[in-house]
Each structure stands twice: as C-alpha cells, then as structure tokens.
Amino acid sequence: MTQLELARKGNVSAAMKAVADKEGLDPEFVSQGVAEGLIVIPANINHRGVEPCGIGKGLRTKVNANIGTSSDYADVNVELEKLRAAVDAQTDTVMDLSTGGDITAIRRAILAATSLPLGTVPIYQAGIEAINRYGSIVAMPVDHLFAAIQEQAEDGVDFMTVHCGITLKAIDRLRKAKRVTDVVSRGGAFTIGWMLHNGKENPLYEHFDRLLEIARKYDITLSLGDGLRPGSLADASDRAQIEELLTIGELVEHSRAAGVQVMVEGPGHMPLDQIAANVQMEKLVCKGAPFYVLGPLVTDVAAGYDHITAAIGGTVAAAAGADYLCYVTPSEHLSLPDPDDVREGVIGARIAAHAGDIIKGVKGAMDWDRKMSVARKNLNWEEQVKLSIDPPRARKARGQHGTTGAGCSMCGQYCAMDLVAKYLGTTSVRC
Amino acid sequence: MTQLELARKGNVSAAMKAVADKEGLDPEFVSQGVAEGLIVIPANINHRGVEPCGIGKGLRTKVNANIGTSSDYADVNVELEKLRAAVDAQTDTVMDLSTGGDITAIRRAILAATSLPLGTVPIYQAGIEAINRYGSIVAMPVDHLFAAIQEQAEDGVDFMTVHCGITLKAIDRLRKAKRVTDVVSRGGAFTIGWMLHNGKENPLYEHFDRLLEIARKYDITLSLGDGLRPGSLADASDRAQIEELLTIGELVEHSRAAGVQVMVEGPGHMPLDQIAANVQMEKLVCKGAPFYVLGPLVTDVAAGYDHITAAIGGTVAAAAGADYLCYVTPSEHLSLPDPDDVREGVIGARIAAHAGDIIKGVKGAMDWDRKMSVARKNLNWEEQVKLSIDPPRARKARGQHGTTGAGCSMCGQYCAMDLVAKYLGTTSVRC
C-alpha cells in the first residue's frame, strides 16, 4: 500500500511518524494530511534507507536542489560533488536532471550516495535514448518512455516530474497566446515536439493510468510538471499556463483516486503581484495538492543573480502557501551550475522557505529568529554563528575583519546595542 | 530658493528637468511632485556638478550604498575603492557613514571623487569628536552637534539622516515595549544615550528649526531617521517604532512649511506580511513623503546573506510604494563590508528596486524584461549579456562553461526554446 492508502485507512506509518517527529507535530496530523492529499511523503519502496520528508500543509516549506549532467558536461564525479554541496547546504531533496553521459549509471551513483528523497524527469532519459536509438526524440515509441519510467521506478526514484497536463488543446491555447518565450521547460519541449511531430496526444496524458500503475506499485510521488510554465514576465499567468493547470487539477483527483501521492509544479517567471494569486489558484484547482514552485523569478533581467530573484519570489510564494521550493542557482540562464552555485542556490531557497514559514506560522520558525536576535542583543558571537543559516559562511565573514569593540568591525567601538544597553538597563536578555 | 520652493512657485529647475529627462517623464510632473513634497531631489547648492537624482512618487525606485570607515578600519583608499565598486554596480546615491579616522577628510575625499548625491549622518562625526574632545558622546554640547551639521552642509552634503523623531516619550514607549533588540540604529543609540544621560529632550527635535535653517540655506534634503527601527522580527511594528513615526510625520509637515525637502526612513527587520502595511502607514502618517527603507530584512537568521533577505523585503516594499532602498551587504551583522560586498549589496538592491518598479508600473521597467526575454528566445547571447543587470557577471558565468548547443551548457544540445521553435514556427521573435 502507498502512504496515501495507508493514511486513508487510518494508519500512521513509520514514514509519517518520522516526518511528524522532525517537524515537532502530532503523527495523526501528518497521517490526516497524507490521507487528504495535502501532504506527500516521497519514498519509493525500493529506496532503502531514504529519510522520509513530508511536503505540504502545516509542514516546514521544503527545498529541492537540481543537479545532473548535460550533453556538454557529463562527469559523474562532478555531480557527486554537487550532491555533497547541496547536502552540506541542507537541501531537503535532490533531483537528478541528467541529460548527458550514462544517465542510468549517474542516477544510480547519486541514489547510492544520498539518503535524501530523489526526484527525476524520466522523459529526459527516454528522449535522449530515443535520439541514440531511433535518431530523434520525436521517434520515441510510447513503450520506450514507459520503459524508462519503469527502470527508474525499480531503481528507487522517489518522485517523478511528468508533464501530463500538456494536451493538444493546451498547445492550441499556447499558439493563440502568442508568447514571447513560448516553452522553457525541457520536458515540456520534448513532449510538445513529440506531439506536434506525430500529431498525437501527449502519451503521459493518454496513458495516465499506465503511469499510475507504476507509481502506485513503488509508491512514487507524481510531480505534475508545468511544461507550459511562463519563461518570462510577459507570459506569466496566461491562458496556456492556466489551461495546463486545469488538466493537472483533474489528474490530481485521478491520482488520488488511484492511491497515488501527487503534487503540482508551478512557475517560473512572474511579476511579484501575481504570485499569491497563482498559489491560491493552484490550491483551489488542484484541491490543496502540495505546490512545488520553480522560483518564481520576479524579473527576467538578473541573469547571474537568479538565486536572488528566486528567493524573492519564493518567499512570497511560500508565504502564500507554496509548500516546496525548487532552488535556482546564480548560473541559471547562463550555464550548468558548479558546486558553488549549488550551495548558493540552496541557501537562497532556504532563506525564502524560512521567511515564508514565519508568515505561515510553521512551528518553530519564529523561535529561530528570536533566538538569533537574543544572541545578537547579547553580543554572543559564537551563538550567532551557530544559529545562522550557513554557519561556515557567517564565521568566515565575521573573521574577515577583527574588531576592537564588543560588536563587529562595522561599528567598531560604537555598537548601537552595546551603547544603549547600559542606559536602558538591558545588558543581557533571555530567550 | 530650495527645489521645493522653486517648484511651489511653478518653476521647473535645471535639476527637475534633468530628473525628468533621465526618467523619460514630463518636467512638469517632476516639478509638481517636488512642490507637493512627494519627490525630493537631494542636491546641496555647494555640491558642484552633482547629478540630480529624483526620489519619490512616479519615479524609478532608487538605491543607496552605504560606505565609510569604522574605528577598526579607517583607510580612505579602501573607501574610495568601495565608492568605485558602488558606482560601477550603478548605485543611485552614496552615504558616507564613516566613524573612524579623519571623518572630515574622508567625506571630502568621497565628495571629490563622485558626482552622485552624497548623504551622511552628522551625529556620527559630532559624537565621535565629542569622545575625543569631551571624553564621551553624552558630553557632546548641542552647539557641537550643530557645528558638525554646519561643516557638512558647507562641504556640500546633499542629504542628512537626522534622528529627530526620538523623543523622551518615544523612549518611554521603548521601555514599555520590552524589545528583544532595543536599539540597533547607531545614530539612535548616540541620541538616546545622550538624552538619558543628560535627562534632556533630543536636541534635533528640540532645535528642529535651527536644523531647518541650515537645511534650507544649502537645500539639504532631510532624511528623518528611524532611530527606533526594529532590529529583529520580534520587535517589528511595535509601539515604539510607530510613536517615532508619528513624530516624524509632524516634522515632515514642519519641514515642508519651511521650504525644506524631506524624506522618511523606515525599517529594518520585519516579517514579510508587515511590509506593505508599514509602507502604507508611512505614506499616510507622513503625507506621501518619499520613503527610504533599510531592507526590510524578512528574517534575522541569514547573517552572511543579508543582501538576499534585504532584496526580498525591498522588493515587497518597493512594490508597495517605497521609493528608495538602502542596500544591505552580505557582511551586514558580521563585519565592515569590502568592495566585493558593496557590489553584491548594490546589485541585490537594484534587483529589488527593479522588481518593485514592474509592479509600480514605472515607465520602461517592464520593457527591460521584455527585451531580455526576446533576446533569450532568440538565443541572442550578446544581447542577453548586455541587457543583464550586471553584464560583466553574466558574461563571466556564461563563459565559465562552453556549450556545443545553441543555448547554454545547462541544456547543451537540448535547449527547450531551440527544440520547440521549429515545431511552433517561432524561430525568431521581435520586441
């Protein structure tokens, strides 16, 4: 039985218990959330030792780090280095988006190297194998796509992005929408190319039940991808995007009915003032399914700094109810990320998740800030470093310039908090 | 006559014309905004060659970079290097917050080295000179404070942060508020220490007319500082903060009546969902005076990454109507910034300002994103680099890893936009 089926029968599984313990919540609360489809716990039954991670309502907002090769750079050792960078920076999950080298071997190496839940986009492997075997992605037989899904399922992949919501009707709306950057999702592009070339419906939509069967068997969480997500502010929240979301909403209900855990992916590039509406729309259309957003990036022009634009949009999204943030690295739009980019991306997303959690009222979120502020007020530097989101970085920045004062070298002998404490009689405060 | 007085008489000054030209607006619009106090143009009549920069309603959101020595590090050459970093990263204004070394000489060196509007916090110089001359800040005679203001005015400082809103009543509210991090403003701490030690009202409040006289003579824009700004999320929007704001609102009206340009400073540390309310409150209480925010930082725990937490809060503030963002660097809370920190801080603030401008509907803001997206869709890399917020950084990241594809090394041969273009018939789009 899947976690969803277990929860529906009123069970509290070991995974649900583990999630509850980590979050400081009641196991029944988690079980109830899973039963209603408001929480997912991506954990393939074949993924031995996977640390259960809950994503959804009432839980801490989670962060995902994308790693993986490209056709230009396909060194498994670099990917394992990126994996370590992501884990060190405290990502909650990892996705292997490899499209270069021996995709199967790289995935297995990553799976063997981490106990974090692992996600993939199986059409990458299927499409690229189709190029090698049949000459092009568009020549990919449907069975070949399902063979890749099956292989990855057996390997223990915990969640899979599947672009099931791209229908011929959605492509029609896409054409009418006259976008600036029509399709920026790689899986979306593979799918649309295949559909238009073959003049056929999306195989993952048409054969959705076949997909559900595999997902149910291994308890894979489906992450219904937004192949038509906007790739520019100009295209945000257009009819093509919403058309796909409507189909995804139907597939959410279908998945749940089949006992399959499911979440929904979201934008993308988007002006700040559309983010909350998009989150709310997903929650309504998809009946509260956990929402997994990429960004959103609040401007198109910050190439080189898109970990920042994503942190801005991600905070607003999380505060509005998004459950899961896919990181964006500083190299987005420019090149494959390095381990350093991975680190920056994870930290940026964690900042956004946490700042959002403060607004959501997630248990313990505000306490962390309070403890930090108490340490700050008490000029307790060891504690400040320990409580910071990235202790090694904080220690390094603090150590960069020594000080003769009680504070730091910015104010030197004139630390505001130090100065007023004696006049206000607040030399030491407690948590 | 000050810009405010000129505008009130229906004049369009050269500075107003220059501001209008830069923003692509009608000079009368700028003049009208200045007349109503909704726009300020900080330009001391003694600051030869200063580039007029408009701050306020209907204009592009502006960015300020704080530089300056501390008692620990007081090398004028490093400050000039930071100035260059800030200018290269395209800050709109600079503040010299020096508290170490020969403060007068450093300020003059900075003024000589830039044509950007320069701001200061005169009580730093006054307070630190008081330590040297009278043994402590609290021994500072009121005349000494005004002598520093006069000296800086004559030197050509364009805007001054003055913490005039801290009254004995506000300190009373501060005590009752039982804050975690009572005072984090350095100028606020100097002022409160002086007031409590001497048992006297804030000299800049009590002698506000004397301040106005100097400001009017040199057309210095007063930036009414928030000495009681929250230094932690726990303290945000408390009664002490709002008490100070109410007084500041009265002083705004007083300044305008005296023909003095005035803006208002704001928080600080603040949960995301309080930011818009704070902006609106300032606009109401201070009758639309330009709002200059520091951050806001949406979490306390991200020491080492506070350029990101500030970009998050700054975007939301700008979108809600804040006019001017003071940058925060990655070294905030940890050490005096380096030139690299300065660059990161300016870019972070510019991202926030621009993402906010998209929401404000500032002229040209959305066009920039559209041009970038068109260049992206057309895989025009030279144009993408040129249009990015920091072209050298974008060029470097792009060049880090070469690609065999039409896109970048992230997708290599499988660029989504490249793949679908032939199927959708959108190979090349125009702006």
XYZ file of N, CA and C in Angstrom, chain B residues 164-352:
567
model
N 15.458 62.899 14.382
C 14.717 63.930 15.114
C 13.477 63.386 15.810
N 13.031 62.205 15.416
C 11.765 61.689 15.936
C 11.894 60.940 17.252
N 13.125 60.807 17.732
C 13.294 60.137 19.029
C 13.046 61.159 20.131
N 11.936 61.022 20.804
C 11.608 61.944 21.892
C 11.655 61.182 23.214
N 11.591 61.914 24.312
C 11.559 61.253 25.632
C 10.331 60.355 25.718
N 9.241 60.801 25.106
C 8.034 59.987 25.107
C 8.251 58.682 24.344
N 9.001 58.785 23.244
C 9.270 57.582 22.455
C 10.135 56.610 23.254
N 11.075 57.157 24.014
C 11.927 56.281 24.830
C 11.075 55.597 25.907
N 10.113 56.334 26.404
C 9.194 55.745 27.377
C 8.453 54.551 26.741
N 7.974 54.770 25.552
C 7.286 53.661 24.854
C 8.259 52.523 24.567
N 9.496 52.875 24.258
C 10.513 51.849 24.003
C 10.687 50.958 25.227
N 10.773 51.572 26.390
C 10.928 50.784 27.619
C 9.739 49.859 27.817
N 8.544 50.411 27.593
C 7.334 49.611 27.806
C 7.206 48.480 26.789
N 7.829 48.664 25.625
C 7.682 47.661 24.563
C 8.477 46.388 24.862
N 9.437 46.488 25.791
C 10.251 45.325 26.162
C 10.760 44.567 24.929
N 11.558 45.269 24.178
C 12.085 44.688 22.946
C 13.142 43.616 23.192
N 13.348 42.804 22.164
C 14.459 41.853 22.180
C 15.769 42.585 21.878
N 15.753 43.415 20.844
C 16.978 44.126 20.421
C 16.687 45.621 20.465
N 16.707 46.201 21.666
C 16.072 47.514 21.793
C 16.440 48.577 20.742
N 17.715 48.920 20.616
C 18.076 49.955 19.638
C 19.220 49.444 18.767
N 19.039 49.453 17.461
C 20.085 48.969 16.562
C 20.570 50.057 15.621
N 19.985 51.234 15.723
C 20.433 52.373 14.935
C 21.574 53.030 15.696
N 22.699 53.204 15.016
C 23.852 53.797 15.688
C 23.551 55.243 16.078
N 22.989 55.995 15.125
C 22.610 57.377 15.421
C 21.551 57.424 16.518
N 20.649 56.455 16.472
C 19.626 56.360 17.519
C 20.262 56.105 18.874
N 21.253 55.221 18.893
C 21.919 54.896 20.157
C 22.677 56.103 20.706
N 23.379 56.827 19.822
C 24.084 58.042 20.258
C 23.076 59.006 20.895
N 21.956 59.182 20.202
C 20.949 60.153 20.638
C 20.325 59.744 21.965
N 19.926 58.488 22.053
C 19.257 58.015 23.267
C 20.207 58.042 24.463
N 21.459 57.637 24.230
C 22.459 57.708 25.307
C 22.570 59.136 25.827
N 22.674 60.069 24.893
C 22.803 61.493 25.253
C 21.575 61.954 26.046
N 20.396 61.608 25.551
C 19.149 62.059 26.181
C 19.019 61.500 27.600
N 19.273 60.194 27.738
C 19.081 59.566 29.039
C 20.137 60.031 30.031
N 21.361 60.197 29.552
C 22.415 60.649 30.458
C 22.148 62.068 30.938
N 21.724 62.897 30.002
C 21.519 64.309 30.344
C 20.108 64.621 30.842
N 19.237 63.625 30.732
C 17.846 63.862 31.134
C 17.193 64.971 30.327
N 17.556 65.060 29.079
C 17.047 66.151 28.240
C 16.384 65.617 26.972
N 15.583 66.457 26.377
C 14.945 66.110 25.107
C 16.010 66.030 24.007
N 15.697 65.290 22.961
C 16.557 65.156 21.787
C 16.848 66.536 21.192
N 18.129 66.934 21.124
C 18.428 68.291 20.635
C 17.956 68.521 19.195
N 17.927 67.453 18.388
C 17.495 67.637 16.999
C 15.979 67.756 16.890
N 15.298 67.343 17.931
C 13.847 67.559 17.987
C 13.576 68.943 18.563
N 14.262 69.220 19.660
C 14.015 70.487 20.351
C 14.434 71.689 19.500
N 15.532 71.528 18.799
C 16.038 72.639 17.979
C 15.838 72.361 16.500
N 14.698 71.785 16.173
C 14.436 71.398 14.787
C 14.478 72.604 13.845
N 14.030 73.740 14.343
C 14.033 74.934 13.488
C 15.448 75.365 13.104
N 16.354 75.166 14.034
C 17.765 75.503 13.760
C 18.301 74.590 12.642
N 17.899 73.330 12.713
C 18.281 72.374 11.676
C 17.677 72.780 10.326
N 16.415 73.175 10.375
C 15.728 73.570 9.138
C 16.404 74.770 8.482
N 16.889 75.675 9.304
C 17.556 76.864 8.768
C 18.772 76.497 7.929
N 19.574 75.581 8.479
C 20.768 75.139 7.731
C 20.332 74.386 6.468
N 19.370 73.482 6.648
C 18.930 72.665 5.513
C 18.393 73.551 4.387
N 17.659 74.558 4.778
C 17.072 75.443 3.762
C 18.151 76.230 3.030
N 19.112 76.708 3.801
C 20.171 77.537 3.209
C 20.932 76.797 2.110
N 21.226 75.501 2.360
C 22.039 74.732 1.399
C 21.175 73.796 0.535
N 19.890 73.862 0.732
C 18.957 72.909 0.099
C 19.365 71.465 0.356
N 19.638 71.187 1.603
C 19.899 69.801 2.014
C 18.554 69.106 2.215
N 18.443 67.899 1.697
C 17.237 67.112 1.945
C 17.400 66.414 3.293
N 16.441 66.626 4.170
C 16.483 65.931 5.455
C 15.917 64.527 5.268
N 16.628 63.563 5.820
C 16.154 62.188 5.812
C 15.876 61.842 7.270
N 14.595 61.868 7.623
C 14.245 61.716 9.037
C 14.436 60.254 9.437
N 15.485 60.037 10.217
C 15.947 58.681 10.530
C 15.070 57.978 11.538
N 15.022 56.671 11.415
C 14.220 55.878 12.346
C 15.140 55.223 13.378
N 15.465 56.013 14.364
C 16.359 55.547 15.425
C 15.787 54.380 16.196
N 14.490 54.231 16.150
C 13.844 53.130 16.879
C 13.390 52.022 15.927
N 14.023 51.951 14.778
C 13.633 50.880 13.844
C 13.880 49.523 14.492
N 13.036 48.549 14.172
C 13.207 47.228 14.778
C 14.488 46.560 14.289
N 15.184 45.923 15.209
C 16.408 45.204 14.872
C 16.197 43.707 14.872
N 14.945 43.311 14.977
C 14.611 41.884 14.944
C 13.143 41.760 14.558
N 12.797 40.626 14.008
C 11.402 40.410 13.625
C 10.477 40.566 14.831
N 10.973 40.145 15.968
C 10.147 40.185 17.181
C 9.739 41.608 17.552
N 10.558 42.583 17.178
C 10.299 43.971 17.576
C 9.571 44.786 16.501
N 9.291 44.166 15.372
C 8.763 44.931 14.237
C 7.387 45.512 14.516
N 7.178 46.723 14.004
C 5.884 47.408 14.049
C 5.359 47.578 15.467
N 6.263 47.730 16.409
C 5.785 47.888 17.789
C 5.463 49.357 18.083
N 4.969 49.606 19.267
C 4.503 50.949 19.587
C 5.633 51.979 19.591
N 6.842 51.555 19.959
C 7.975 52.491 19.950
C 8.265 52.958 18.525
N 8.251 52.017 17.611
C 8.510 52.358 16.204
C 7.452 53.326 15.679
N 6.210 53.032 15.991
C 5.120 53.860 15.442
C 5.073 55.229 16.128
N 5.396 55.260 17.404
C 5.470 56.540 18.122
C 6.455 57.473 17.412
N 7.618 56.935 17.094
C 8.629 57.750 16.407
C 8.101 58.211 15.048
N 7.404 57.313 14.349
C 6.868 57.652 13.023
C 5.861 58.799 13.116
N 5.055 58.783 14.166
C 4.055 59.855 14.327
C 4.746 61.201 14.468
N 5.796 61.235 15.270
C 6.553 62.477 15.428
C 7.189 62.887 14.110
N 7.751 61.915 13.423
C 8.362 62.190 12.119
C 7.324 62.797 11.161
N 6.110 62.278 11.210
C 5.050 62.819 10.357
C 4.830 64.304 10.613
N 4.857 64.679 11.884
C 4.703 66.103 12.210
C 5.886 66.918 11.691
N 7.078 66.342 11.822
C 8.280 67.051 11.378
C 8.336 67.172 9.851
N 7.732 66.218 9.154
C 7.628 66.316 7.687
C 6.847 67.573 7.329
N 5.716 67.758 7.973
C 4.897 68.943 7.671
C 5.640 70.228 8.014
N 6.342 70.184 9.123
C 7.118 71.334 9.582
C 8.220 71.672 8.574
N 8.886 70.645 8.079
C 9.967 70.841 7.101
C 9.421 71.452 5.827
N 8.355 70.873 5.339
C 7.770 71.383 4.093
C 7.363 72.843 4.241
N 6.777 73.155 5.401
C 6.342 74.540 5.633
C 7.532 75.483 5.592
N 8.702 74.965 5.986
C 9.909 75.803 5.994
C 10.630 75.779 4.646
N 10.041 75.100 3.656
C 10.667 75.062 2.330
C 11.798 74.045 2.230
N 11.862 73.124 3.175
C 12.952 72.139 3.204
C 12.470 70.792 2.665
N 13.236 70.234 1.747
C 12.917 68.910 1.199
C 13.124 67.855 2.288
N 12.237 66.878 2.303
C 12.302 65.907 3.401
C 11.822 64.532 2.930
N 12.519 63.511 3.425
C 12.060 62.132 3.213
C 12.124 61.418 4.558
N 11.648 60.188 4.572
C 11.478 59.466 5.843
C 12.136 58.094 5.729
N 12.853 57.711 6.793
C 13.499 56.396 6.794
C 12.651 55.358 7.513
N 12.795 54.125 7.035
C 11.991 53.048 7.608
C 12.792 51.783 7.843
N 12.081 50.778 8.421
C 12.741 49.528 8.830
C 13.421 48.825 7.660
N 14.288 47.937 8.074
C 14.660 47.347 9.354
C 14.377 45.846 9.236
N 14.211 45.184 10.332
C 13.853 43.753 10.372
C 12.332 43.654 10.478
N 11.733 42.788 9.663
C 10.269 42.797 9.593
C 9.734 41.557 8.871
N 8.773 40.839 9.474
C 8.169 39.725 8.737
C 7.527 40.233 7.445
N 7.591 39.398 6.434
C 7.113 39.771 5.096
C 5.730 40.412 5.096
N 4.834 39.870 5.902
C 3.442 40.321 5.799
C 3.167 41.647 6.511
N 4.207 42.253 7.115
C 4.016 43.572 7.725
C 4.549 44.701 6.830
N 5.234 44.330 5.772
C 5.959 45.346 4.994
C 5.006 46.315 4.290
N 4.035 45.775 3.576
C 3.124 46.656 2.828
C 2.386 47.592 3.784
N 1.981 47.059 4.924
C 1.274 47.896 5.907
C 2.171 49.026 6.401
N 3.449 48.722 6.599
C 4.380 49.756 7.056
C 4.575 50.842 6.009
N 4.644 50.441 4.755
C 4.801 51.444 3.693
C 3.564 52.340 3.647
N 2.423 51.701 3.700
C 1.182 52.466 3.634
C 1.043 53.411 4.830
N 1.437 52.915 5.999
C 1.359 53.735 7.205
C 2.245 54.967 7.060
N 3.472 54.760 6.560
C 4.373 55.902 6.362
C 3.752 56.907 5.405
N 3.183 56.397 4.306
C 2.618 57.298 3.303
C 1.459 58.110 3.885
N 0.691 57.482 4.764
C -0.450 58.179 5.360
C -0.005 59.164 6.433
N 0.812 58.667 7.355
C 1.230 59.487 8.503
C 2.133 60.636 8.056
N 2.927 60.395 7.033
C 3.894 61.407 6.589
C 3.464 62.089 5.295
N 2.189 62.012 4.992
C 1.604 62.750 3.870
C 2.371 62.544 2.572
N 2.663 61.290 2.285
C 3.257 60.976 0.992
C 4.732 61.290 0.850
N 5.410 61.599 1.952
C 6.854 61.873 1.855
C 7.573 60.631 1.325
N 8.591 60.825 0.478
C 9.348 59.675 -0.040
C 9.830 58.789 1.113
N 9.727 57.470 0.889
C 10.046 56.515 1.953
C 11.318 55.775 1.581
N 12.260 55.811 2.497
C 13.614 55.283 2.300
C 13.792 54.139 3.279
N 13.805 52.909 2.785
C 13.852 51.770 3.709
C 15.212 51.079 3.710
N 15.532 50.536 4.862
C 16.762 49.778 5.074
C 16.348 48.317 5.152
N 16.495 47.604 4.053
C 15.948 46.267 3.952
C 14.606 46.378 3.291
N 13.501 46.036 3.977
C 13.467 45.314 5.244
C 13.998 43.880 5.109
N 14.590 43.421 6.199
C 15.103 42.056 6.254
C 13.993 41.138 6.759
N 13.668 40.132 5.983
C 12.499 39.308 6.293
C 12.811 38.129 7.205
N 14.058 37.992 7.597
C 14.418 37.038 8.650
C 15.681 37.535 9.332
N 15.861 37.128 10.586
C 17.044 37.544 11.352
C 18.205 36.572 11.205
N 17.944 35.402 10.615
C 18.924 34.316 10.745
C 19.924 34.202 9.596
N 19.810 35.083 8.596
C 20.609 34.870 7.389
C 21.882 35.714 7.347
N 22.533 35.877 8.490
C 23.809 36.601 8.506
C 24.745 35.978 7.475
N 25.350 36.805 6.654
C 26.194 36.315 5.561
C 25.468 36.409 4.225
N 24.143 36.535 4.304
C 23.312 36.601 3.092
C 22.265 37.709 3.214
N 22.558 38.728 3.970
C 21.513 39.726 4.191
C 21.284 40.641 2.990
N 22.137 40.534 1.971
C 21.794 41.217 0.713
C 20.578 40.515 0.091
N 20.434 39.219 0.375
C 19.278 38.480 -0.149
C 18.031 38.764 0.681
N 18.150 38.718 2.003
C 16.959 38.992 2.820
C 16.470 40.423 2.581
N 17.423 41.337 2.326
C 17.042 42.724 2.042
C 16.395 42.841 0.661
N 16.871 42.051 -0.299
C 16.279 42.098 -1.637
C 14.838 41.594 -1.587
N 14.600 40.603 -0.767
C 13.232 40.072 -0.614
C 12.322 41.164 -0.055
N 12.723 41.709 1.090
C 11.892 42.734 1.723
C 11.829 44.008 0.891
N 12.942 44.343 0.261
C 12.996 45.565 -0.543
C 12.050 45.496 -1.741
N 11.950 44.324 -2.347
C 11.041 44.180 -3.483
C 9.603 44.414 -3.043
N 9.248 43.782 -1.946
C 7.875 43.918 -1.452
C 7.610 45.363 -1.024
N 8.605 45.987 -0.413
C 8.445 47.392 -0.002
C 8.293 48.294 -1.221
N 9.164 48.109 -2.200
C 9.093 48.956 -3.403
C 7.755 48.750 -4.110
N 7.358 47.500 -4.234
C 6.073 47.217 -4.897
C 4.928 47.902 -4.163
N 5.064 48.040 -2.847
C 4.012 48.667 -2.045
C 4.128 50.185 -2.024
N 5.190 50.716 -2.625
C 5.290 52.168 -2.713
C 6.529 52.798 -2.116
N 7.426 51.999 -1.535
C 8.676 52.585 -1.037
C 9.452 53.135 -2.230
N 10.165 54.251 -1.997
C 10.753 54.990 -3.104
C 12.252 54.818 -3.242
N 12.863 54.296 -2.183
C 14.324 54.398 -2.105
C 14.776 53.272 -1.192
N 15.684 52.440 -1.714
C 16.142 51.276 -0.945
C 17.604 51.454 -0.547
N 17.862 51.381 0.737
C 19.244 51.368 1.194
C 19.735 49.937 1.075
N 20.846 49.758 0.407
C 21.357 48.399 0.251
C 21.757 47.814 1.590
N 21.825 46.497 1.625
C 22.405 45.761 2.746
C 23.402 44.807 2.106
N 24.569 44.679 2.689
C 25.589 43.834 2.059
C 25.646 42.463 2.738
N 26.312 41.503 2.093
C 26.451 40.178 2.705
C 27.168 40.229 4.060
N 27.907 41.294 4.329
C 28.657 41.335 5.595
C 27.867 41.987 6.727
N 26.643 42.421 6.441
C 25.807 43.038 7.479
C 25.708 42.115 8.692
N 25.787 42.689 9.877
C 25.727 41.966 11.147
C 27.026 41.228 11.473
N 28.005 41.281 10.561
C 29.202 40.466 10.774
C 30.500 41.267 10.715
N 30.585 42.178 9.745
C 31.821 42.961 9.645
C 31.623 44.138 8.699
N 32.614 45.013 8.684
C 32.598 46.125 7.733
C 32.690 45.546 6.320
N 31.879 46.056 5.383
C 31.918 45.468 4.037
C 33.215 45.768 3.280
N 33.554 44.846 2.410
C 34.640 45.005 1.437
C 34.051 45.534 0.128
N 34.900 45.929 -0.811
C 34.363 46.352 -2.123
C 33.488 45.277 -2.767
N 33.851 44.013 -2.628
C 33.017 42.945 -3.205
C 31.634 42.905 -2.556
N 31.610 43.099 -1.245
C 30.320 43.135 -0.545
C 29.481 44.301 -1.052
N 30.151 45.424 -1.283
C 29.458 46.617 -1.777
C 28.786 46.309 -3.116
N 29.541 45.669 -3.995
C 28.976 45.318 -5.311
C 27.756 44.411 -5.153
N 27.872 43.368 -4.342
C 26.751 42.443 -4.149
C 25.540 43.173 -3.565
N 25.831 44.069 -2.637
C 24.745 44.817 -2.000
C 24.006 45.698 -2.987
N 24.753 46.399 -3.830
C 24.110 47.290 -4.804
C 23.275 46.479 -5.791
N 23.825 45.377 -6.279
C 23.076 44.587 -7.265
C 21.807 44.022 -6.627
N 21.934 43.515 -5.417
C 20.738 42.987 -4.732
C 19.656 44.045 -4.604
N 20.058 45.248 -4.225
C 19.082 46.335 -4.060
C 18.508 46.764 -5.407
N 19.345 46.726 -6.446
C 18.835 47.103 -7.775
C 17.825 46.085 -8.291
N 18.075 44.812 -8.005
C 17.106 43.783 -8.392
C 15.772 44.061 -7.703
N 15.839 44.338 -6.407
C 14.618 44.612 -5.644
C 13.903 45.848 -6.193
